[in-house]
PDB file of C-alpha atoms in Angstrom:
ATOM      1  CA  MET A  16    -214.308 124.897 122.535  1.00 98.00           C
ATOM      2  CA  SER A  17    -215.055 128.126 124.391  1.00 98.00           C
ATOM      3  CA  LEU A  18    -218.061 130.404 124.869  1.00 98.00           C
ATOM      4  CA  THR A  19    -217.655 134.129 125.536  1.00 99.00           C
ATOM      5  CA  VAL A  20    -220.756 135.914 126.828  1.00 99.00           C
ATOM      6  CA  LEU A  21    -221.468 139.165 124.972  1.00 98.00           C
ATOM      7  CA  GLY A  22    -224.896 139.830 126.444  1.00 98.00           C
ATOM      8  CA  THR A  23    -227.726 138.189 128.371  1.00 98.00           C
ATOM      9  CA  ALA A  24    -230.438 140.823 128.852  1.00 98.00           C
ATOM     10  CA  SER A  25    -234.143 140.385 128.077  1.00 97.00           C
ATOM     11  CA  PRO A  26    -236.035 142.061 126.463  1.00 97.00           C
ATOM     12  CA  HIS A  27    -233.899 145.223 126.190  1.00 97.00           C
ATOM     13  CA  PRO A  28    -230.297 146.128 127.004  1.00 97.00           C
ATOM     14  CA  SER A  29    -229.341 147.897 130.212  1.00 95.00           C
ATOM     15  CA  PRO A  30    -226.068 149.618 131.196  1.00 96.00           C
ATOM     16  CA  GLY A  31    -223.311 147.006 131.019  1.00 95.00           C
ATOM     17  CA  ARG A  32    -225.747 144.308 129.945  1.00 98.00           C
ATOM     18  CA  PRO A  33    -226.477 143.942 126.212  1.00 98.00           C
ATOM     19  CA  CYS A  34    -229.117 141.565 124.928  1.00 98.00           C
ATOM     20  CA  SER A  35    -228.435 137.966 123.943  1.00 98.00           C
ATOM     21  CA  GLY A  36    -225.186 137.219 122.157  1.00 98.00           C
ATOM     22  CA  TYR A  37    -222.214 134.883 122.432  1.00 99.00           C
ATOM     23  CA  LEU A  38    -218.918 134.223 120.693  1.00 99.00           C
ATOM     24  CA  LEU A  39    -218.414 130.492 120.183  1.00 99.00           C
ATOM     25  CA  ARG A  40    -214.899 129.323 119.314  1.00 98.00           C
ATOM     26  CA  GLY A  41    -213.798 125.805 118.516  1.00 98.00           C
ATOM     27  CA  GLY A  42    -211.913 123.717 116.017  1.00 97.00           C
ATOM     28  CA  GLY A  43    -210.576 126.757 114.191  1.00 97.00           C
ATOM     29  CA  ALA A  44    -214.001 128.423 113.837  1.00 98.00           C
ATOM     30  CA  GLU A  45    -215.382 131.628 115.385  1.00 98.00           C
ATOM     31  CA  VAL A  46    -219.172 131.960 115.405  1.00 99.00           C
ATOM     32  CA  TRP A  47    -221.296 134.877 116.612  1.00 99.00           C
ATOM     33  CA  VAL A  48    -224.330 133.186 118.162  1.00 99.00           C
ATOM     34  CA  ASP A  49    -227.281 135.587 118.393  1.00 99.00           C
ATOM     35  CA  ALA A  50    -226.848 139.276 117.670  1.00 98.00           C
ATOM     36  CA  GLY A  51    -228.941 140.985 120.317  1.00 98.00           C
ATOM     37  CA  THR A  52    -228.881 144.734 120.797  1.00 98.00           C
ATOM     38  CA  GLY A  53    -225.455 145.921 121.950  1.00 98.00           C
ATOM     39  CA  THR A  54    -223.554 142.735 121.182  1.00 98.00           C
ATOM     40  CA  PHE A  55    -221.675 143.892 118.072  1.00 98.00           C
ATOM     41  CA  ALA A  56    -219.664 146.360 120.142  1.00 98.00           C
ATOM     42  CA  GLU A  57    -218.917 143.658 122.724  1.00 98.00           C
ATOM     43  CA  LEU A  58    -217.946 141.221 119.968  1.00 98.00           C
ATOM     44  CA  GLN A  59    -215.171 143.624 118.976  1.00 98.00           C
ATOM     45  CA  ARG A  60    -213.650 143.365 122.471  1.00 98.00           C
ATOM     46  CA  HIS A  61    -212.900 139.703 121.785  1.00 98.00           C
ATOM     47  CA  THR A  62    -212.288 139.361 118.041  1.00 98.00           C
ATOM     48  CA  ASP A  63    -212.072 141.231 114.770  1.00 98.00           C
ATOM     49  CA  PRO A  64    -215.527 140.704 113.194  1.00 98.00           C
ATOM     50  CA  ARG A  65    -213.826 140.159 109.827  1.00 98.00           C
ATOM     51  CA  ARG A  66    -212.497 136.895 111.277  1.00 98.00           C
ATOM     52  CA  LEU A  67    -215.940 135.414 111.892  1.00 98.00           C
ATOM     53  CA  THR A  68    -216.445 132.004 110.346  1.00 98.00           C
ATOM     54  CA  ALA A  69    -220.235 132.237 110.633  1.00 98.00           C
ATOM     55  CA  ILE A  70    -223.148 133.985 112.339  1.00 99.00           C
ATOM     56  CA  TRP A  71    -225.961 131.899 113.857  1.00 98.00           C
ATOM     57  CA  ILE A  72    -229.309 133.525 114.773  1.00 98.00           C
ATOM     58  CA  SER A  73    -231.864 131.572 116.813  1.00 98.00           C
ATOM     59  CA  HIS A  74    -234.884 133.739 115.888  1.00 98.00           C
ATOM     60  CA  VAL A  75    -235.752 137.170 114.550  1.00 98.00           C
ATOM     61  CA  HIS A  76    -236.791 138.981 117.748  1.00 98.00           C
ATOM     62  CA  ALA A  77    -234.759 142.161 118.172  1.00 97.00           C
ATOM     63  CA  ASP A  78    -233.104 141.076 121.406  1.00 98.00           C
ATOM     64  CA  HIS A  79    -231.463 138.254 119.410  1.00 98.00           C
ATOM     65  CA  SER A  80    -230.961 139.770 115.955  1.00 98.00           C
ATOM     66  CA  ALA A  81    -231.034 143.591 115.922  1.00 97.00           C
ATOM     67  CA  ASP A  82    -227.267 144.102 115.974  1.00 98.00           C
ATOM     68  CA  LEU A  83    -226.963 142.501 112.566  1.00 98.00           C
ATOM     69  CA  LEU A  84    -227.880 146.016 111.407  1.00 97.00           C
ATOM     70  CA  ALA A  85    -224.805 147.377 113.179  1.00 97.00           C
ATOM     71  CA  ALA A  86    -222.742 144.654 111.540  1.00 98.00           C
ATOM     72  CA  VAL A  87    -224.116 145.519 108.092  1.00 97.00           C
ATOM     73  CA  TYR A  88    -223.007 149.140 108.509  1.00 97.00           C
ATOM     74  CA  ALA A  89    -219.599 148.053 109.782  1.00 98.00           C
ATOM     75  CA  PHE A  90    -219.052 145.549 106.994  1.00 98.00           C
ATOM     76  CA  ALA A  91    -220.435 147.753 104.202  1.00 95.00           C
ATOM     77  CA  PHE A  92    -219.348 151.246 105.231  1.00 95.00           C
ATOM     78  CA  GLY A  93    -217.182 151.079 108.351  1.00 97.00           C
ATOM     79  CA  GLY A  94    -213.943 149.642 107.105  1.00 96.00           C
ATOM     80  CA  LEU A  95    -214.611 146.136 108.438  1.00 98.00           C
ATOM     81  CA  THR A  96    -215.465 144.477 105.129  1.00 97.00           C
ATOM     82  CA  PRO A  97    -214.861 140.723 105.470  1.00 98.00           C
ATOM     83  CA  PRO A  98    -212.593 139.002 102.935  1.00 97.00           C
ATOM     84  CA  ALA A  99    -215.572 136.883 101.815  1.00 98.00           C
ATOM     85  CA  PRO A 100    -219.305 136.985 102.613  1.00 98.00           C
ATOM     86  CA  ILE A 101    -219.916 135.571 106.096  1.00 98.00           C
ATOM     87  CA  PRO A 102    -222.430 132.689 106.236  1.00 98.00           C
ATOM     88  CA  VAL A 103    -225.461 133.656 108.329  1.00 98.00           C
ATOM     89  CA  TYR A 104    -227.615 130.755 109.539  1.00 98.00           C
ATOM     90  CA  ALA A 105    -230.990 132.204 110.489  1.00 98.00           C
ATOM     91  CA  PRO A 106    -234.744 131.913 109.993  1.00 98.00           C
ATOM     92  CA  GLY A 107    -235.574 132.422 106.340  1.00 95.00           C
ATOM     93  CA  ASP A 108    -237.300 135.786 106.627  1.00 95.00           C
ATOM     94  CA  LEU A 109    -234.441 137.599 108.379  1.00 97.00           C
ATOM     95  CA  PRO A 110    -232.759 138.945 105.205  1.00 97.00           C
ATOM     96  CA  GLN A 111    -235.998 140.574 104.050  1.00 96.00           C
ATOM     97  CA  ARG A 112    -236.574 142.075 107.486  1.00 95.00           C
ATOM     98  CA  ILE A 113    -233.144 143.709 107.362  1.00 96.00           C
ATOM     99  CA  ALA A 114    -233.739 144.956 103.818  1.00 95.00           C
ATOM    100  CA  ASN A 115    -237.111 146.411 104.812  1.00 95.00           C
ATOM    101  CA  PHE A 116    -235.565 148.256 107.744  1.00 93.00           C
ATOM    102  CA  LEU A 117    -232.953 149.785 105.417  1.00 92.00           C
ATOM    103  CA  GLY A 118    -235.594 150.757 102.857  1.00 94.00           C
ATOM    104  CA  ARG A 119    -234.431 148.288 100.230  1.00 93.00           C
ATOM    105  CA  PRO A 120    -236.928 146.026  98.426  1.00 92.00           C
ATOM    106  CA  ASP A 121    -234.500 143.180  97.793  1.00 94.00           C
ATOM    107  CA  PRO A 122    -232.031 141.722 100.327  1.00 94.00           C
ATOM    108  CA  ARG A 123    -229.623 140.628  97.612  1.00 94.00           C
ATOM    109  CA  PHE A 124    -227.720 143.901  98.051  1.00 93.00           C
ATOM    110  CA  LEU A 125    -226.303 142.285 101.225  1.00 96.00           C
ATOM    111  CA  SER A 126    -224.794 139.360  99.326  1.00 95.00           C
ATOM    112  CA  GLY A 127    -221.330 140.913  99.129  1.00 96.00           C
ATOM    113  CA  ILE A 128    -220.963 140.826 102.919  1.00 98.00           C
ATOM    114  CA  LEU A 129    -223.468 138.286 104.286  1.00 98.00           C
ATOM    115  CA  ASP A 130    -224.413 134.901 102.853  1.00 98.00           C
ATOM    116  CA  PHE A 131    -227.827 134.057 104.339  1.00 98.00           C
ATOM    117  CA  ARG A 132    -228.630 130.362 104.674  1.00 98.00           C
ATOM    118  CA  PRO A 133    -232.036 129.381 106.134  1.00 98.00           C
ATOM    119  CA  LEU A 134    -232.207 127.240 109.238  1.00 98.00           C
ATOM    120  CA  TYR A 135    -234.632 124.341 109.614  1.00 98.00           C
ATOM    121  CA  ASP A 136    -235.246 121.630 112.178  1.00 98.00           C
ATOM    122  CA  GLY A 137    -232.370 119.173 111.902  1.00 98.00           C
ATOM    123  CA  HIS A 138    -230.121 121.593 109.993  1.00 98.00           C
ATOM    124  CA  SER A 139    -226.462 120.700 110.501  1.00 98.00           C
ATOM    125  CA  VAL A 140    -223.297 122.297 109.181  1.00 98.00           C
ATOM    126  CA  ARG A 141    -219.611 121.894 109.862  1.00 98.00           C
ATOM    127  CA  HIS A 142    -217.025 124.675 109.920  1.00 98.00           C
ATOM    128  CA  TRP A 143    -213.538 123.282 110.344  1.00 97.00           C
ATOM    129  CA  ASN A 144    -213.890 120.968 113.363  1.00 97.00           C
ATOM    130  CA  LEU A 145    -216.991 122.670 114.785  1.00 98.00           C
ATOM    131  CA  ARG A 146    -220.409 121.222 114.007  1.00 98.00           C
ATOM    132  CA  LEU A 147    -223.566 123.320 114.490  1.00 98.00           C
ATOM    133  CA  SER A 148    -226.959 121.589 114.581  1.00 98.00           C
ATOM    134  CA  ALA A 149    -230.386 123.217 114.960  1.00 98.00           C
ATOM    135  CA  ARG A 150    -233.556 121.988 116.625  1.00 98.00           C
ATOM    136  CA  ALA A 151    -236.886 123.781 116.336  1.00 98.00           C
ATOM    137  CA  VAL A 152    -238.098 124.998 119.731  1.00 98.00           C
ATOM    138  CA  SER A 153    -241.380 126.418 121.018  1.00 98.00           C
ATOM    139  CA  HIS A 154    -241.394 130.214 120.946  1.00 98.00           C
ATOM    140  CA  GLY A 155    -244.603 131.137 119.147  1.00 94.00           C
ATOM    141  CA  GLY A 156    -242.865 131.394 115.775  1.00 96.00           C
ATOM    142  CA  GLU A 157    -239.842 130.098 113.923  1.00 98.00           C
ATOM    143  CA  ALA A 158    -237.107 129.605 116.510  1.00 98.00           C
ATOM    144  CA  TYR A 159    -234.212 127.218 117.013  1.00 99.00           C
ATOM    145  CA  GLY A 160    -231.954 125.895 119.712  1.00 98.00           C
ATOM    146  CA  LEU A 161    -228.345 125.032 118.972  1.00 99.00           C
ATOM    147  CA  ARG A 162    -226.137 122.041 119.634  1.00 98.00           C
ATOM    148  CA  ALA A 163    -222.443 122.694 119.005  1.00 98.00           C
ATOM    149  CA  GLU A 164    -219.937 119.823 118.950  1.00 98.00           C
ATOM    150  CA  CYS A 165    -216.164 119.985 118.732  1.00 98.00           C
ATOM    151  CA  GLN A 166    -213.655 117.209 119.370  1.00 96.00           C
ATOM    152  CA  GLY A 167    -215.950 115.331 121.719  1.00 97.00           C
ATOM    153  CA  ARG A 168    -217.190 118.367 123.659  1.00 98.00           C
ATOM    154  CA  VAL A 169    -220.802 119.504 123.404  1.00 98.00           C
ATOM    155  CA  LEU A 170    -222.623 122.779 124.094  1.00 99.00           C
ATOM    156  CA  GLY A 171    -226.408 122.956 124.050  1.00 99.00           C
ATOM    157  CA  TYR A 172    -228.216 126.301 123.782  1.00 99.00           C
ATOM    158  CA  SER A 173    -231.946 126.760 124.238  1.00 98.00           C
ATOM    159  CA  GLY A 174    -232.351 130.015 122.332  1.00 98.00           C
ATOM    160  CA  ASP A 175    -235.727 131.347 123.463  1.00 98.00           C
ATOM    161  CA  SER A 176    -238.277 128.631 124.142  1.00 98.00           C
ATOM    162  CA  GLY A 177    -241.099 127.416 126.259  1.00 98.00           C
ATOM    163  CA  PRO A 178    -241.089 123.830 127.499  1.00 98.00           C
ATOM    164  CA  CYS A 179    -240.692 121.325 124.640  1.00 98.00           C
ATOM    165  CA  GLU A 180    -239.076 117.974 123.906  1.00 98.00           C
ATOM    166  CA  ALA A 181    -236.379 119.583 121.747  1.00 98.00           C
ATOM    167  CA  LEU A 182    -234.797 121.185 124.823  1.00 98.00           C
ATOM    168  CA  GLY A 183    -234.157 117.799 126.359  1.00 98.00           C
ATOM    169  CA  ALA A 184    -232.558 116.604 123.128  1.00 98.00           C
ATOM    170  CA  LEU A 185    -230.330 119.680 123.018  1.00 98.00           C
ATOM    171  CA  ALA A 186    -229.231 119.158 126.629  1.00 98.00           C
ATOM    172  CA  ARG A 187    -228.819 115.384 126.584  1.00 98.00           C
ATOM    173  CA  GLY A 188    -225.149 114.473 126.852  1.00 98.00           C
ATOM    174  CA  ALA A 189    -224.030 118.104 126.611  1.00 98.00           C
ATOM    175  CA  ASP A 190    -221.112 119.168 128.754  1.00 98.00           C
ATOM    176  CA  VAL A 191    -222.778 122.571 129.175  1.00 98.00           C
ATOM    177  CA  PHE A 192    -226.391 123.592 128.574  1.00 99.00           C
ATOM    178  CA  LEU A 193    -226.894 127.342 128.158  1.00 99.00           C
ATOM    179  CA  CYS A 194    -230.549 127.954 128.892  1.00 99.00           C
ATOM    180  CA  GLU A 195    -232.893 130.893 129.208  1.00 98.00           C
ATOM    181  CA  ALA A 196    -234.842 131.474 132.436  1.00 98.00           C
ATOM    182  CA  ASP A 197    -236.864 134.484 131.425  1.00 98.00           C
ATOM    183  CA  VAL A 198    -240.014 134.515 133.549  1.00 98.00           C
ATOM    184  CA  ASP A 199    -240.916 134.229 137.211  1.00 97.00           C
ATOM    185  CA  ARG A 200    -244.123 132.321 136.523  1.00 95.00           C
ATOM    186  CA  HIS A 201    -246.702 131.798 133.792  1.00 92.00           C
ATOM    187  CA  ARG A 202    -250.153 133.317 133.881  1.00 86.00           C
ATOM    188  CA  GLU A 203    -252.939 130.774 133.786  1.00 83.00           C
ATOM    189  CA  GLY A 204    -253.980 129.969 130.235  1.00 82.00           C
ATOM    190  CA  GLU A 205    -251.165 131.853 128.498  1.00 84.00           C
ATOM    191  CA  GLN A 206    -248.955 130.237 125.889  1.00 91.00           C
ATOM    192  CA  GLU A 207    -245.624 129.339 127.445  1.00 95.00           C
ATOM    193  CA  VAL A 208    -242.997 130.810 125.104  1.00 96.00           C
ATOM    194  CA  HIS A 209    -240.301 131.271 127.776  1.00 98.00           C
ATOM    195  CA  LEU A 210    -239.053 129.191 130.690  1.00 98.00           C
ATOM    196  CA  THR A 211    -239.237 129.720 134.414  1.00 98.00           C
ATOM    197  CA  PRO A 212    -236.020 128.918 136.297  1.00 98.00           C
ATOM    198  CA  GLU A 213    -237.508 125.616 137.407  1.00 98.00           C
ATOM    199  CA  GLN A 214    -238.369 124.704 133.824  1.00 98.00           C
ATOM    200  CA  ALA A 215    -234.839 125.607 132.758  1.00 98.00           C
ATOM    201  CA  GLY A 216    -233.485 123.270 135.419  1.00 98.00           C
ATOM    202  CA  GLU A 217    -235.750 120.458 134.305  1.00 98.00           C
ATOM    203  CA  ALA A 218    -234.792 120.981 130.646  1.00 98.00           C
ATOM    204  CA  ALA A 219    -231.095 120.784 131.537  1.00 98.00           C
ATOM    205  CA  LYS A 220    -231.271 117.316 133.086  1.00 97.00           C
ATOM    206  CA  GLY A 221    -228.992 115.100 131.067  1.00 97.00           C
ATOM    207  CA  ALA A 222    -226.352 117.836 130.753  1.00 98.00           C
ATOM    208  CA  GLY A 223    -223.231 118.048 132.862  1.00 98.00           C
ATOM    209  CA  GLN A 224    -223.660 121.706 133.799  1.00 98.00           C
ATOM    210  CA  LEU A 225    -226.355 124.377 133.487  1.00 98.00           C
ATOM    211  CA  VAL A 226    -225.557 127.992 132.644  1.00 98.00           C
ATOM    212  CA  VAL A 227    -228.545 130.299 133.155  1.00 98.00           C
ATOM    213  CA  THR A 228    -229.016 133.227 130.778  1.00 98.00           C
ATOM    214  CA  HIS A 229    -231.686 135.598 129.372  1.00 98.00           C
ATOM    215  CA  VAL A 230    -233.156 136.350 132.797  1.00 98.00           C
ATOM    216  CA  GLY A 231    -236.066 138.765 132.412  1.00 97.00           C
ATOM    217  CA  PRO A 232    -236.988 141.839 134.443  1.00 96.00           C
ATOM    218  CA  THR A 233    -239.426 140.004 136.736  1.00 96.00           C
ATOM    219  CA  LEU A 234    -236.540 138.036 138.272  1.00 97.00           C
ATOM    220  CA  SER A 235    -233.272 138.788 139.982  1.00 97.00           C
ATOM    221  CA  LEU A 236    -230.260 137.063 138.442  1.00 97.00           C
ATOM    222  CA  GLN A 237    -229.332 135.317 141.674  1.00 97.00           C
ATOM    223  CA  ALA A 238    -232.861 134.089 142.364  1.00 97.00           C
ATOM    224  CA  ALA A 239    -233.121 132.702 138.842  1.00 98.00           C
ATOM    225  CA  ALA A 240    -229.865 130.783 139.226  1.00 98.00           C
ATOM    226  CA  GLU A 241    -230.789 129.403 142.635  1.00 98.00           C
ATOM    227  CA  ARG A 242    -234.229 128.251 141.523  1.00 98.00           C
ATOM    228  CA  ALA A 243    -232.846 126.646 138.371  1.00 98.00           C
ATOM    229  CA  ALA A 244    -230.136 124.882 140.376  1.00 98.00           C
ATOM    230  CA  GLY A 245    -232.726 123.455 142.718  1.00 98.00           C
ATOM    231  CA  ALA A 246    -234.623 121.881 139.842  1.00 98.00           C
ATOM    232  CA  PHE A 247    -231.507 120.763 137.955  1.00 98.00           C
ATOM    233  CA  GLY A 248    -229.698 119.214 140.896  1.00 98.00           C
ATOM    234  CA  GLY A 249    -226.238 119.725 139.384  1.00 98.00           C
ATOM    235  CA  PRO A 250    -223.595 122.409 138.842  1.00 98.00           C
ATOM    236  CA  THR A 251    -225.280 125.680 137.888  1.00 98.00           C
ATOM    237  CA  GLU A 252    -223.969 129.162 137.209  1.00 98.00           C
ATOM    238  CA  LEU A 253    -225.051 132.462 135.687  1.00 98.00           C
ATOM    239  CA  ALA A 254    -223.876 133.666 132.297  1.00 98.00           C
ATOM    240  CA  ARG A 255    -221.958 136.903 132.939  1.00 98.00           C
ATOM    241  CA  GLU A 256    -221.088 139.521 130.351  1.00 98.00           C
ATOM    242  CA  GLY A 257    -217.439 139.334 129.361  1.00 98.00           C
ATOM    243  CA  ALA A 258    -216.858 135.890 130.853  1.00 98.00           C
ATOM    244  CA  THR A 259    -215.339 133.101 128.782  1.00 98.00           C
ATOM    245  CA  LYS A 260    -216.151 129.496 129.606  1.00 98.00           C
ATOM    246  CA  ILE A 261    -214.024 126.621 128.380  1.00 98.00           C
ATOM    247  CA  ILE A 262    -216.233 123.667 127.466  1.00 98.00           C
TER     248      ILE A 262
END
């Protein structure tokens, strides 16, 4: 199993740094995990999008889903039509959001290229020898973390989340836990819908390695990694655009 980083930025892309997106490969499957702004172009550096086995979207915020619009144009009008509709595992309202943006009342016009399948807590699906399982996380709305398993290797992914028990379950026994560390600190009394680096490190305990991603503008990348490592107490690295990690 391997994970290629397409983008890590929050909440908007910057030069050379698209928003959240990853290409997960394993067991014969290729899955685009999160489609943040700018990631469809980066996806094409590493694979032909027509080869995708599935698309998996953690939540509907633009920095995790907006480049599905680019994919729709490519698949429908840009000569990249897939041989069969690509399964898209996502929160249930995403198809209607895309249809609304394109000025269409009914998302069924997308059915020739994308096969939307709603996520839910505990959702699990297998593509070839790659299993994808979802856990609901705490992000102020419908949002999911991912646990990917292939031939005994495990990747956990937080998606976007504040502190919650599901993060520990996603990380427990994982070889790698890919976790957001978006905010420097929380304001008193505010709902915690993202993690500080220290919270990311705590959430990762039980995993073999922590990979820090989705670092927001109030933090430097290096500071986020160092703070997360201090709380985690194990091997920690930053997710870097273009890098591929073997799990």
